[in-house]
XYZ file of C-alpha atoms in Angstrom:
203
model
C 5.075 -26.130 -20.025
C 5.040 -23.585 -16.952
C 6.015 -20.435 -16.364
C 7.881 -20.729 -12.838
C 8.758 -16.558 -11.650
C 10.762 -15.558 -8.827
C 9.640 -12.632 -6.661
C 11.599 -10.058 -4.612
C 15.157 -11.367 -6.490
C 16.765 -7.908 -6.110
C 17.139 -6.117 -2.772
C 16.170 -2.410 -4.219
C 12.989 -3.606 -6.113
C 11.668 -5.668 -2.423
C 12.230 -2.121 -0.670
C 10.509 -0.136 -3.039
C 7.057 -2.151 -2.955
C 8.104 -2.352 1.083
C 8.205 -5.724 1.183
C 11.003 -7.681 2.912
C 14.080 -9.098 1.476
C 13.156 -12.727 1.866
C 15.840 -15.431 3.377
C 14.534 -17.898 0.709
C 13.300 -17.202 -2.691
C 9.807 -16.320 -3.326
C 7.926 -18.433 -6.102
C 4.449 -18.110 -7.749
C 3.670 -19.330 -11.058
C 1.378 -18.099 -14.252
C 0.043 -20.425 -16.930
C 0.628 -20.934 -20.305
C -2.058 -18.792 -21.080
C 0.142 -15.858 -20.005
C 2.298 -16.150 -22.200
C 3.173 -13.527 -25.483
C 5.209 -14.037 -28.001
C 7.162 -12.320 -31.403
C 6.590 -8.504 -29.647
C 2.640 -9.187 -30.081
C 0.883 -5.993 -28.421
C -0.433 -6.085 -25.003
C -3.922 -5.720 -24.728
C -4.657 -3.434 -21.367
C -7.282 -5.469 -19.887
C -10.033 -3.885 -18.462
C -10.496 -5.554 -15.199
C -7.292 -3.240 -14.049
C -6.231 0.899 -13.828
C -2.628 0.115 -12.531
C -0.937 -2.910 -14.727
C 2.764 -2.375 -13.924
C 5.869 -3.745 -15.885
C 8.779 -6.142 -14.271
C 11.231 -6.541 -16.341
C 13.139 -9.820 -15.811
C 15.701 -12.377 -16.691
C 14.039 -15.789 -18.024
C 15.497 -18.860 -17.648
C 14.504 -21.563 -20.511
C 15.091 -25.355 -18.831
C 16.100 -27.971 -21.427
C 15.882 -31.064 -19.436
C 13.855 -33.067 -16.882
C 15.013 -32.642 -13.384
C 14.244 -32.737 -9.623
C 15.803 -32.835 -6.067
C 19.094 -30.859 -8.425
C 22.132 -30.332 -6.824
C 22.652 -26.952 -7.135
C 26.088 -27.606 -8.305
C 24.539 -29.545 -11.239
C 21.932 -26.478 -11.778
C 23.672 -25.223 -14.795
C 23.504 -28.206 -16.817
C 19.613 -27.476 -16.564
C 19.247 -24.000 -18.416
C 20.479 -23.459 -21.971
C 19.140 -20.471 -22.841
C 18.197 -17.291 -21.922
C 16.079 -14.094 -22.677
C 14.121 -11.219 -21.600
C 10.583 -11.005 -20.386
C 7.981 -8.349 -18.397
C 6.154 -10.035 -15.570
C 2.653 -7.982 -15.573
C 0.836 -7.197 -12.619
C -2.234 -5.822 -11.654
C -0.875 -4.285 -8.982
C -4.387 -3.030 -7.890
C -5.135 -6.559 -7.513
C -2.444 -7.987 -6.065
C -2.753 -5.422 -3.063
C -5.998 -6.056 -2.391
C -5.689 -9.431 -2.418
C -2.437 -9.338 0.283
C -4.453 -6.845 2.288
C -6.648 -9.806 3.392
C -3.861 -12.181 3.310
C -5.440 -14.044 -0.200
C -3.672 -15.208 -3.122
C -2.538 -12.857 -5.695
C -3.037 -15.169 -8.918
C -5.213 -13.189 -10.872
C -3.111 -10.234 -10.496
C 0.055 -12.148 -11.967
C -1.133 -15.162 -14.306
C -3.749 -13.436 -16.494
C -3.669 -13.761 -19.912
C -0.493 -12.741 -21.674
C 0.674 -11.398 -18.700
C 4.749 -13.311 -19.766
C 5.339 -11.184 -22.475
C 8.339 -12.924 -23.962
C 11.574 -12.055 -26.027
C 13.302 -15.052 -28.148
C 16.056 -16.655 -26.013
C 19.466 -16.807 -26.791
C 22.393 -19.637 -25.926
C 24.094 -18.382 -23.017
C 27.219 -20.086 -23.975
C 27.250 -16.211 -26.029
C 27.896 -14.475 -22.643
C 31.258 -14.722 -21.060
C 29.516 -14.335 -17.493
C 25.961 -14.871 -17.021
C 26.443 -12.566 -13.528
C 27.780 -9.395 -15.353
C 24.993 -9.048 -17.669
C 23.432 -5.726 -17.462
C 19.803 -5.656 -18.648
C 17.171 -2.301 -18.955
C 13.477 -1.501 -19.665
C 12.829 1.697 -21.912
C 9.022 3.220 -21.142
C 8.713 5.279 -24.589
C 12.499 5.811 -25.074
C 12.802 6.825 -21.459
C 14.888 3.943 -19.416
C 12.996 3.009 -16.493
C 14.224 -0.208 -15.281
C 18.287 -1.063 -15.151
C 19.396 -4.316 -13.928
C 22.829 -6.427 -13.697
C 22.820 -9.880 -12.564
C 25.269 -9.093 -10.001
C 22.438 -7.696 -7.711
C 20.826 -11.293 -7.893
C 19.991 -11.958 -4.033
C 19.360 -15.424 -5.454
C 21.583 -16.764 -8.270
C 20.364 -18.978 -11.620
C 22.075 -22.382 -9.865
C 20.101 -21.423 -6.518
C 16.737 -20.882 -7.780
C 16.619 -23.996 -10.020
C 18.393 -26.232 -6.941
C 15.651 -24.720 -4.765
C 12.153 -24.717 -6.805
C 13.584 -27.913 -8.115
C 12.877 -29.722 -4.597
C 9.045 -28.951 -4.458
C 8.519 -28.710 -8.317
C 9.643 -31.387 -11.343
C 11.163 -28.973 -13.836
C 10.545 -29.930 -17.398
C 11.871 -29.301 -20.664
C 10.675 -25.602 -22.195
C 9.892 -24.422 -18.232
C 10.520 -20.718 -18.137
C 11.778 -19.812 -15.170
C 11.603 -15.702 -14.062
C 14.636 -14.493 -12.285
C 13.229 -11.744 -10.301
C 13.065 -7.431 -11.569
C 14.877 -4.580 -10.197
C 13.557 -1.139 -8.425
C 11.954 0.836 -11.135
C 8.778 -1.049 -12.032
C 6.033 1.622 -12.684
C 2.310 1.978 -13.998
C 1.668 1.284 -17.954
C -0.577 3.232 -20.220
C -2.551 2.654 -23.561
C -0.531 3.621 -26.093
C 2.766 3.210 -24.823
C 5.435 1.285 -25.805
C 7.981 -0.675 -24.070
C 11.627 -1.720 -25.269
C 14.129 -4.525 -23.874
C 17.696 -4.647 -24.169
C 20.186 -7.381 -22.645
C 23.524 -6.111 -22.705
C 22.988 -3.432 -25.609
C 21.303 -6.423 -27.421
C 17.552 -5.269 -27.910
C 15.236 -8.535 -27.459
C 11.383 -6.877 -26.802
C 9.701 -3.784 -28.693
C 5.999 -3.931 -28.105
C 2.976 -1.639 -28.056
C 0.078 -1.127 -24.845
C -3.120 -1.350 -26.564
């Protein structure tokens, strides 16, 4: 599987990193490797002094499909869930500064920290979903899928014209303003609606 994410999704979180809001989405990608499961801690690594949390939407794909209409797009996606996008974000800058590729500040290992995913036939409308991040009880991230430059339908219609999706893809919807610098020995908690999905430690 693959972990397709979605970058700059929300208008507020482009302008606080001042970056533009893009005409077309923004895609990168992390491995497999990235990715941790059942609220695991997250080791800090040590190559890094400024690992920052995204909190995002994630999209779980349940069948083969490419070229998709995006009028077909939600026939694609059965699930979804909560997960933090890390980012060495002393990396990443570096790297942009000489116009490189930022890969090893996004697709390290268990940089996808996941929650488990739930049917979204349980949500009466997948665009009125609020979602938050809480930095040791304090919130610090506060989404709604209203704020979506980008829509589900669009991104899958769109990455699914360069890229075959495939059954168990995760696809990550893009984080709002608010992403910040994580410390050892904090912890992090998720909530979809008032639903809470991740609870992990920073080790």
């Amino acid at each position: 599987m693959k972990i397709i994410a979605v970058g700059r999704n929300y208008a507020e979180h482009a302008k606080e990193l001042n970056n533009p809001v893009p005409g077309v989405p923004v895609i990168f990608m992390k491995p497999e490797t990235a990715i941790l499961k059942d609220n695991k801690p997250f080791y800090h690594p040590e190559f890094s002094n400024d690992i920052h949390y995204e909190l995002e939407i994630v999209l779980k794909v349940c069948k083969e499909g490419k070229y998709i209409s995006e009028k077909f797009a939600s026939n694609y996606y059965d699930e979804i869930g909560l997960g933090v996008d890390f980012t060495a974000r002393d990396i990443q800058s570096a790297h942009k500064e000489k116009g490189l590729p930022w890969e090893l500040a996004k697709a390290f290992d268990n940089s996808a920290p996941i929650s488990r995913f739930i049917p979204k036939s349980s949500f009466a409308d997948l665009y009125d979903l609020h979602f938050h991040l809480n930095l040791n009880e304090k919130t610090v991230q506060s989404g709604h899928t209203k704020d979506l430059l980008f829509s589900f339908e669009r991104l899958i219609a769109f990455i699914s014209q360069y890229i075959t999706l495939k059954k168990g893809d995760l696809i990550f919807t893009g984080t709002p303003k608010g992403v910040g610098k994580i410390n050892v020995g904090d912890r992090l908690t998720g909530y979809l609606e008032n639903e809470k999905l991740l609870d992990f430690e920073i080790k």
